[in-house]
Amino acid sequence: METDLLQHEQRLYEQLCNPHNLWCGFLATKKNKGAPGIDGQTLADFEAKLKTEIPQLSKELASWTYKPQPVRRVEIDKPDGGVRLLGIPTVRDRVVHSAIKILLEPYLIPRFSKHSYGFMPWRNQQQAVAAAQRIVQSGKEWVVDIDLSKFFDRINHDRLIMRLSLTIKDTRILRLIGEILRCGIMENGLLTASNEGSVQGSPLSPLLSNVVLDELDKELERKGLEFCRFADDCNIFVRTPKAAERVMKNTSKFIEKKLKLKVNQEKSQVARSEKVKFLGMTIINGHVAISAKSMQRAMDKVKALTPRGTHLTLGKTMAKINQWFKGWSSYYSMTQYPAQFGKIEAHIRRRIRARLVDQQKSRRNLYRKLMKRKVPRKQAAKAAYSHDKRWALSRCRAVEKAYPNRWFTEEVGQFIRSKERRATWFDVTEWIRLV
């Protein structure tokens, strides 16, 4: 049986050339969507010619005439400043990458550490945070928070292929992966060689990143340390600050000397768990909470969704807020401090009240609007004819009385439409609190 398994591993390249596996790679690529690469071919264009594209890819791979094309360089802003460099392979290259990923996962994933949660089937951020919480509750409240500087851009190709060869015995697959890693980067018409790194944007990169960092996982396990890792975000938990400093020093040395990666000393830290952000969360007194940075980003997002002078109707604005808030609250539902959702809700309400105030072009119109909303005459006059600006007025008693919290669920809800159901963003929060 072991002989059959070895022979099966050594025939991985034949499986890659099989049109059926390339078709599976296309389905995975289509599910992930994505922009066109340097050739301008879209997913729809590729799908329209699928009956000829897949056999052509199979033929090129079998004859070794297939050559990965350079990736298209794209820059996106990071939430905390700076830019993240992404690379977009062509659609046909992404199909090959996805097919390789599908073939390699059954061999690689079972060998990965149980402390690794990123890019793994049936594992997610919530499980990683829950594991970190259990460790902190056990008494290991000091965290070694290691930040890797430009991790994907610094992956050492030789070490990666070496680590892969320990499990993958078909050298032709390893050769093809090497060609993919060295395919080059196209930016503003100029081709740059890629002598190190794995392109963020390739379907294969997340799996390869776990191969690289699994060596770190094994080293931490060998030393008996408790840790949680999600992609390149790794937290190690110990009982004392002295032990944390020692672990930080030794682990940083291992990462830089052995893995040929670079530790970002400015962002790495040794601190108690309540001072450390892990996947947008922090653990305070053994309880999970949304980190201060994540809360601030949410507040900034609400502000961006409710700008002054927008051409969007109130209904469309509310629909956009609803769409964002459902996704945001779904992820951060792991918090054990429901008041954090209340803070975001209150901010949304105040931003909308400020907009409603701003829509009244004169103080007299605002006074009449408040009266129409059944605000007492003196209270309406005091608010409307004060020297306060829109933001201050949005929190005054008269405006809150005119547009109480129930107004947002009863009346604004009519703007939110769905084919399946009608909802407002408050429904999501109430569901979170119930569960």
PDB file of N, CA and C in Angstrom, residues 1-53:
ATOM      1  N   MET A   1       0.832  -1.209   0.000  1.00  0.00           N
ATOM      2  CA  MET A   1       0.000   0.000   0.000  1.00  0.00           C
ATOM      3  C   MET A   1       0.869   1.262   0.000  1.00  0.00           C
ATOM      4  N   GLU A   2       1.962   1.248   0.781  1.00  0.00           N
ATOM      5  CA  GLU A   2       2.872   2.391   0.825  1.00  0.00           C
ATOM      6  C   GLU A   2       3.513   2.615  -0.541  1.00  0.00           C
ATOM      7  N   THR A   3       3.790   1.490  -1.250  1.00  0.00           N
ATOM      8  CA  THR A   3       4.373   1.595  -2.590  1.00  0.00           C
ATOM      9  C   THR A   3       3.397   2.263  -3.544  1.00  0.00           C
ATOM     10  N   ASP A   4       2.107   1.885  -3.453  1.00  0.00           N
ATOM     11  CA  ASP A   4       1.079   2.483  -4.307  1.00  0.00           C
ATOM     12  C   ASP A   4       0.945   3.976  -4.027  1.00  0.00           C
ATOM     13  N   LEU A   5       1.017   4.349  -2.748  1.00  0.00           N
ATOM     14  CA  LEU A   5       0.906   5.762  -2.376  1.00  0.00           C
ATOM     15  C   LEU A   5       2.084   6.562  -2.927  1.00  0.00           C
ATOM     16  N   LEU A   6       3.297   5.966  -2.830  1.00  0.00           N
ATOM     17  CA  LEU A   6       4.480   6.633  -3.347  1.00  0.00           C
ATOM     18  C   LEU A   6       4.381   6.828  -4.860  1.00  0.00           C
ATOM     19  N   GLN A   7       3.896   5.789  -5.552  1.00  0.00           N
ATOM     20  CA  GLN A   7       3.736   5.894  -6.993  1.00  0.00           C
ATOM     21  C   GLN A   7       2.689   6.948  -7.349  1.00  0.00           C
ATOM     22  N   HIS A   8       1.646   7.034  -6.531  1.00  0.00           N
ATOM     23  CA  HIS A   8       0.601   8.035  -6.758  1.00  0.00           C
ATOM     24  C   HIS A   8       1.176   9.439  -6.583  1.00  0.00           C
ATOM     25  N   GLU A   9       2.018   9.633  -5.561  1.00  0.00           N
ATOM     26  CA  GLU A   9       2.650  10.931  -5.337  1.00  0.00           C
ATOM     27  C   GLU A   9       3.578  11.296  -6.497  1.00  0.00           C
ATOM     28  N   GLN A  10       4.235  10.282  -7.060  1.00  0.00           N
ATOM     29  CA  GLN A  10       5.177  10.537  -8.139  1.00  0.00           C
ATOM     30  C   GLN A  10       4.488  10.774  -9.475  1.00  0.00           C
ATOM     31  N   ARG A  11       3.167  10.572  -9.523  1.00  0.00           N
ATOM     32  CA  ARG A  11       2.413  10.816 -10.760  1.00  0.00           C
ATOM     33  C   ARG A  11       1.522  12.047 -10.631  1.00  0.00           C
ATOM     34  N   LEU A  12       1.853  12.942  -9.731  1.00  0.00           N
ATOM     35  CA  LEU A  12       1.045  14.141  -9.537  1.00  0.00           C
ATOM     36  C   LEU A  12       1.014  14.997 -10.796  1.00  0.00           C
ATOM     37  N   TYR A  13       2.113  15.039 -11.523  1.00  0.00           N
ATOM     38  CA  TYR A  13       2.153  15.888 -12.704  1.00  0.00           C
ATOM     39  C   TYR A  13       1.187  15.382 -13.781  1.00  0.00           C
ATOM     40  N   GLU A  14       1.080  14.063 -13.911  1.00  0.00           N
ATOM     41  CA  GLU A  14       0.103  13.503 -14.860  1.00  0.00           C
ATOM     42  C   GLU A  14      -1.321  13.902 -14.461  1.00  0.00           C
ATOM     43  N   GLN A  15      -1.564  13.918 -13.140  1.00  0.00           N
ATOM     44  CA  GLN A  15      -2.893  14.330 -12.676  1.00  0.00           C
ATOM     45  C   GLN A  15      -3.143  15.802 -12.992  1.00  0.00           C
ATOM     46  N   LEU A  16      -2.102  16.633 -12.885  1.00  0.00           N
ATOM     47  CA  LEU A  16      -2.254  18.041 -13.206  1.00  0.00           C
ATOM     48  C   LEU A  16      -2.598  18.227 -14.680  1.00  0.00           C
ATOM     49  N   CYS A  17      -2.023  17.417 -15.535  1.00  0.00           N
ATOM     50  CA  CYS A  17      -2.287  17.524 -16.976  1.00  0.00           C
ATOM     51  C   CYS A  17      -3.678  17.030 -17.353  1.00  0.00           C
ATOM     52  N   ASN A  18      -4.323  16.304 -16.465  1.00  0.00           N
ATOM     53  CA  ASN A  18      -5.658  15.775 -16.738  1.00  0.00           C
ATOM     54  C   ASN A  18      -6.650  16.927 -16.889  1.00  0.00           C
ATOM     55  N   PRO A  19      -7.383  17.004 -18.002  1.00  0.00           N
ATOM     56  CA  PRO A  19      -8.342  18.099 -18.210  1.00  0.00           C
ATOM     57  C   PRO A  19      -9.380  18.222 -17.096  1.00  0.00           C
ATOM     58  N   HIS A  20      -9.736  17.091 -16.486  1.00  0.00           N
ATOM     59  CA  HIS A  20     -10.717  17.145 -15.404  1.00  0.00           C
ATOM     60  C   HIS A  20     -10.194  17.967 -14.222  1.00  0.00           C
ATOM     61  N   ASN A  21      -8.936  17.755 -13.858  1.00  0.00           N
ATOM     62  CA  ASN A  21      -8.360  18.512 -12.740  1.00  0.00           C
ATOM     63  C   ASN A  21      -8.181  19.985 -13.098  1.00  0.00           C
ATOM     64  N   LEU A  22      -7.867  20.275 -14.354  1.00  0.00           N
ATOM     65  CA  LEU A  22      -7.782  21.671 -14.784  1.00  0.00           C
ATOM     66  C   LEU A  22      -9.164  22.326 -14.768  1.00  0.00           C
ATOM     67  N   TRP A  23     -10.178  21.555 -15.098  1.00  0.00           N
ATOM     68  CA  TRP A  23     -11.558  22.066 -15.029  1.00  0.00           C
ATOM     69  C   TRP A  23     -11.918  22.385 -13.585  1.00  0.00           C
ATOM     70  N   CYS A  24     -11.508  21.544 -12.637  1.00  0.00           N
ATOM     71  CA  CYS A  24     -11.721  21.829 -11.212  1.00  0.00           C
ATOM     72  C   CYS A  24     -10.981  23.100 -10.806  1.00  0.00           C
ATOM     73  N   GLY A  25      -9.776  23.272 -11.375  1.00  0.00           N
ATOM     74  CA  GLY A  25      -9.025  24.495 -11.114  1.00  0.00           C
ATOM     75  C   GLY A  25      -9.751  25.720 -11.628  1.00  0.00           C
ATOM     76  N   PHE A  26     -10.411  25.585 -12.782  1.00  0.00           N
ATOM     77  CA  PHE A  26     -11.190  26.718 -13.307  1.00  0.00           C
ATOM     78  C   PHE A  26     -12.364  27.043 -12.395  1.00  0.00           C
ATOM     79  N   LEU A  27     -13.069  26.016 -11.902  1.00  0.00           N
ATOM     80  CA  LEU A  27     -14.212  26.260 -11.015  1.00  0.00           C
ATOM     81  C   LEU A  27     -13.769  27.005  -9.755  1.00  0.00           C
ATOM     82  N   ALA A  28     -12.614  26.620  -9.195  1.00  0.00           N
ATOM     83  CA  ALA A  28     -12.085  27.314  -8.017  1.00  0.00           C
ATOM     84  C   ALA A  28     -11.719  28.752  -8.358  1.00  0.00           C
ATOM     85  N   THR A  29     -11.139  28.966  -9.539  1.00  0.00           N
ATOM     86  CA  THR A  29     -10.775  30.314  -9.976  1.00  0.00           C
ATOM     87  C   THR A  29     -12.017  31.172 -10.170  1.00  0.00           C
ATOM     88  N   LYS A  30     -13.034  30.583 -10.767  1.00  0.00           N
ATOM     89  CA  LYS A  30     -14.290  31.319 -10.995  1.00  0.00           C
ATOM     90  C   LYS A  30     -14.951  31.701  -9.681  1.00  0.00           C
ATOM     91  N   LYS A  31     -14.880  30.820  -8.703  1.00  0.00           N
ATOM     92  CA  LYS A  31     -15.469  31.098  -7.389  1.00  0.00           C
ATOM     93  C   LYS A  31     -14.761  32.273  -6.718  1.00  0.00           C
ATOM     94  N   ASN A  32     -13.456  32.350  -6.866  1.00  0.00           N
ATOM     95  CA  ASN A  32     -12.677  33.431  -6.244  1.00  0.00           C
ATOM     96  C   ASN A  32     -12.749  34.742  -7.018  1.00  0.00           C
ATOM     97  N   LYS A  33     -13.280  34.686  -8.258  1.00  0.00           N
ATOM     98  CA  LYS A  33     -13.398  35.869  -9.131  1.00  0.00           C
ATOM     99  C   LYS A  33     -12.013  36.463  -9.380  1.00  0.00           C
ATOM    100  N   GLY A  34     -11.908  37.760  -9.483  1.00  0.00           N
ATOM    101  CA  GLY A  34     -10.604  38.374  -9.710  1.00  0.00           C
ATOM    102  C   GLY A  34     -10.525  39.118 -11.033  1.00  0.00           C
ATOM    103  N   ALA A  35      -9.571  40.030 -11.107  1.00  0.00           N
ATOM    104  CA  ALA A  35      -9.379  40.882 -12.280  1.00  0.00           C
ATOM    105  C   ALA A  35      -8.492  40.174 -13.306  1.00  0.00           C
ATOM    106  N   PRO A  36      -8.474  40.678 -14.539  1.00  0.00           N
ATOM    107  CA  PRO A  36      -7.590  40.073 -15.556  1.00  0.00           C
ATOM    108  C   PRO A  36      -6.122  40.371 -15.288  1.00  0.00           C
ATOM    109  N   GLY A  37      -5.248  39.545 -15.858  1.00  0.00           N
ATOM    110  CA  GLY A  37      -3.814  39.740 -15.722  1.00  0.00           C
ATOM    111  C   GLY A  37      -3.273  40.622 -16.831  1.00  0.00           C
ATOM    112  N   ILE A  38      -1.996  40.438 -17.165  1.00  0.00           N
ATOM    113  CA  ILE A  38      -1.362  41.326 -18.141  1.00  0.00           C
ATOM    114  C   ILE A  38      -1.918  41.138 -19.548  1.00  0.00           C
ATOM    115  N   ASP A  39      -2.563  39.986 -19.839  1.00  0.00           N
ATOM    116  CA  ASP A  39      -3.098  39.750 -21.184  1.00  0.00           C
ATOM    117  C   ASP A  39      -4.489  40.343 -21.371  1.00  0.00           C
ATOM    118  N   GLY A  40      -5.094  40.845 -20.285  1.00  0.00           N
ATOM    119  CA  GLY A  40      -6.409  41.467 -20.385  1.00  0.00           C
ATOM    120  C   GLY A  40      -7.571  40.501 -20.468  1.00  0.00           C
ATOM    121  N   GLN A  41      -7.306  39.194 -20.449  1.00  0.00           N
ATOM    122  CA  GLN A  41      -8.383  38.202 -20.547  1.00  0.00           C
ATOM    123  C   GLN A  41      -9.144  38.105 -19.236  1.00  0.00           C
ATOM    124  N   THR A  42     -10.470  38.245 -19.313  1.00  0.00           N
ATOM    125  CA  THR A  42     -11.312  38.148 -18.125  1.00  0.00           C
ATOM    126  C   THR A  42     -11.764  36.715 -17.918  1.00  0.00           C
ATOM    127  N   LEU A  43     -12.345  36.464 -16.746  1.00  0.00           N
ATOM    128  CA  LEU A  43     -12.903  35.138 -16.471  1.00  0.00           C
ATOM    129  C   LEU A  43     -13.998  34.782 -17.474  1.00  0.00           C
ATOM    130  N   ALA A  44     -14.824  35.779 -17.814  1.00  0.00           N
ATOM    131  CA  ALA A  44     -15.908  35.536 -18.779  1.00  0.00           C
ATOM    132  C   ALA A  44     -15.337  35.173 -20.151  1.00  0.00           C
ATOM    133  N   ASP A  45     -14.255  35.841 -20.549  1.00  0.00           N
ATOM    134  CA  ASP A  45     -13.617  35.521 -21.835  1.00  0.00           C
ATOM    135  C   ASP A  45     -13.081  34.090 -21.828  1.00  0.00           C
ATOM    136  N   PHE A  46     -12.426  33.715 -20.720  1.00  0.00           N
ATOM    137  CA  PHE A  46     -11.869  32.365 -20.611  1.00  0.00           C
ATOM    138  C   PHE A  46     -12.980  31.325 -20.626  1.00  0.00           C
ATOM    139  N   GLU A  47     -14.060  31.603 -19.886  1.00  0.00           N
ATOM    140  CA  GLU A  47     -15.170  30.645 -19.809  1.00  0.00           C
ATOM    141  C   GLU A  47     -15.854  30.480 -21.159  1.00  0.00           C
ATOM    142  N   ALA A  48     -15.913  31.559 -21.935  1.00  0.00           N
ATOM    143  CA  ALA A  48     -16.561  31.476 -23.246  1.00  0.00           C
ATOM    144  C   ALA A  48     -15.810  30.529 -24.178  1.00  0.00           C
ATOM    145  N   LYS A  49     -14.508  30.378 -23.949  1.00  0.00           N
ATOM    146  CA  LYS A  49     -13.683  29.488 -24.790  1.00  0.00           C
ATOM    147  C   LYS A  49     -13.167  28.293 -23.984  1.00  0.00           C
ATOM    148  N   LEU A  50     -13.932  27.893 -22.984  1.00  0.00           N
ATOM    149  CA  LEU A  50     -13.482  26.848 -22.055  1.00  0.00           C
ATOM    150  C   LEU A  50     -13.170  25.534 -22.766  1.00  0.00           C
ATOM    151  N   LYS A  51     -13.962  25.194 -23.784  1.00  0.00           N
ATOM    152  CA  LYS A  51     -13.788  23.908 -24.471  1.00  0.00           C
ATOM    153  C   LYS A  51     -12.466  23.841 -25.240  1.00  0.00           C
ATOM    154  N   THR A  52     -11.903  24.979 -25.545  1.00  0.00           N
ATOM    155  CA  THR A  52     -10.599  24.973 -26.215  1.00  0.00           C
ATOM    156  C   THR A  52      -9.466  25.340 -25.261  1.00  0.00           C
ATOM    157  N   GLU A  53      -9.761  26.176 -24.259  1.00  0.00           N
ATOM    158  CA  GLU A  53      -8.722  26.630 -23.321  1.00  0.00           C
ATOM    159  C   GLU A  53      -8.200  25.481 -22.461  1.00  0.00           C
TER     160      GLU A  53
END
